[in-house]
Amino acid sequence: MLPFDDEQNRALANLAAYYEQWIAAARELDGPCKGSMRWKVVSGKQYLYHRVSANPLVDNSIGRRSPQTEARMLAFQQGKAAASARHARAQAEAARFARVVRALGLGLAPSPAARLLRHLDRRGMLGHLLLVVGTIAMSAYEVEAGARIFRGFDATQDVDLAWRGRDALQLQTTGQVSVLGTLREVDPLFTKNTERGFQAVSGKYEVEVLAAPSTLASFPKDDLVPIAGMAEQEWLLLGTPVRHVISAIDGTPAPVVAPDPRWMSLHKLWLSQKPQRQATKKPKDQAQGLLLMRAVVERMPGYPLDDAFVSAVPAELKGHLRMGVDWALAHRSVSPRGAIADEFSAGAPAGPAGDVLRRIRRVAAAVPLFAADYAREG
């Protein structure tokens, strides 16, 4: 595991700061500052109308001209001008730092994925309704750790998304959503795969949607049909997701909201031993799970392996937790200078507290099935 240097950390911090400014301004332009306002004469009197679409038949009347409607018009114009200026400035700076991050070789997402993730974020769906659960998520974990964790696991040309579900309040506030419809706002060529209803395809690019059994009821009707019935998807909804901004191959920002890294690590380790799992994917699952657990132990103090977390781990994952922790403690990271991780990473935790570690080790460890090639690690 190779810690990022100061230049890399600064570039990532600046990218995130300007991207968040840009997306906030974009949402403002999509919301209260959307469209245009104008005065319209009706029966000899002036009325203020707000147009929010290209269709002139759906203009919304605000009211007859008065000091109140004039103030409303002025506030709209000033707000839109300010939001537009913030949007343009932040967009340019985010693009600049995304190119810097790309040049530094950090977190390169496929360009189609970046476009899709930005749009989902602008629509307020990323993180709230959908999590990134494919290989792209690993780049977000690297930013969280401030270090290169994985090598040889470059992002594939598809995006895997997990549906988080909506409660009654969210249904009221978010209204009707369509995953496939949102994909088509990015690329009109997206179509539902008739043989694999959980998949949307545009040319060679694929988006797959999964849903835990507990969230399936809230998935939009007449949409894609997410992969469901896999109880292990529930684990990815636990804990606190990570949110970071990486760069795409084309030098544009790519926001990623991924599951809690502790649960993702256990999920990967469990998948590596799932009998029904495709055999060719299992070694990668195991390697990612172990490397991610080591990053959690050494460089993610915000995701502690404390008593509260260990108590929440279900019985079927306790052996995998011990396997991951034992491996992480036995394979401490080594810096280019040969020092172990907690000697060159300021504040790096040494691992679970003694009493928690004893709790973890009360359960027999799951046995790694593969002699993974950890030369690929960072």
PDB file of N, CA and C in Angstrom, residues 56 230 269 321 338 357 366 378:
ATOM      1  N   PRO A  56     -44.131  26.359 -24.597  1.00  0.00           N
ATOM      2  CA  PRO A  56     -44.736  27.615 -24.130  1.00  0.00           C
ATOM      3  C   PRO A  56     -46.118  27.431 -23.516  1.00  0.00           C
ATOM      4  N   MET A 230     -30.804 -11.920  -3.424  1.00  0.00           N
ATOM      5  CA  MET A 230     -29.499 -12.262  -2.868  1.00  0.00           C
ATOM      6  C   MET A 230     -29.357 -11.546  -1.526  1.00  0.00           C
ATOM      7  N   LEU A 269     -14.991 -10.980   0.634  1.00  0.00           N
ATOM      8  CA  LEU A 269     -14.426 -12.226   1.163  1.00  0.00           C
ATOM      9  C   LEU A 269     -15.467 -13.338   1.164  1.00  0.00           C
ATOM     10  N   LEU A 321     -14.417 -12.111   8.828  1.00  0.00           N
ATOM     11  CA  LEU A 321     -13.829 -10.970   9.529  1.00  0.00           C
ATOM     12  C   LEU A 321     -12.495 -11.369  10.149  1.00  0.00           C
ATOM     13  N   GLY A 338      10.893   0.897   3.614  1.00  0.00           N
ATOM     14  CA  GLY A 338      10.973  -0.334   4.372  1.00  0.00           C
ATOM     15  C   GLY A 338      10.354  -0.290   5.746  1.00  0.00           C
ATOM     16  N   LEU A 357     -10.122  -7.468  19.389  1.00  0.00           N
ATOM     17  CA  LEU A 357      -9.406  -8.489  18.630  1.00  0.00           C
ATOM     18  C   LEU A 357      -9.637  -9.872  19.241  1.00  0.00           C
ATOM     19  N   ALA A 366     -12.175 -18.128   8.470  1.00  0.00           N
ATOM     20  CA  ALA A 366     -12.387 -18.739   7.166  1.00  0.00           C
ATOM     21  C   ALA A 366     -11.023 -18.894   6.505  1.00  0.00           C
ATOM     22  N   GLY A 378      -0.707  -2.005  -4.095  1.00  0.00           N
ATOM     23  CA  GLY A 378       0.039  -0.773  -4.185  1.00  0.00           C
ATOM     24  C   GLY A 378       1.066  -0.662  -3.081  1.00  0.00           C
TER      25      GLY A 378
END
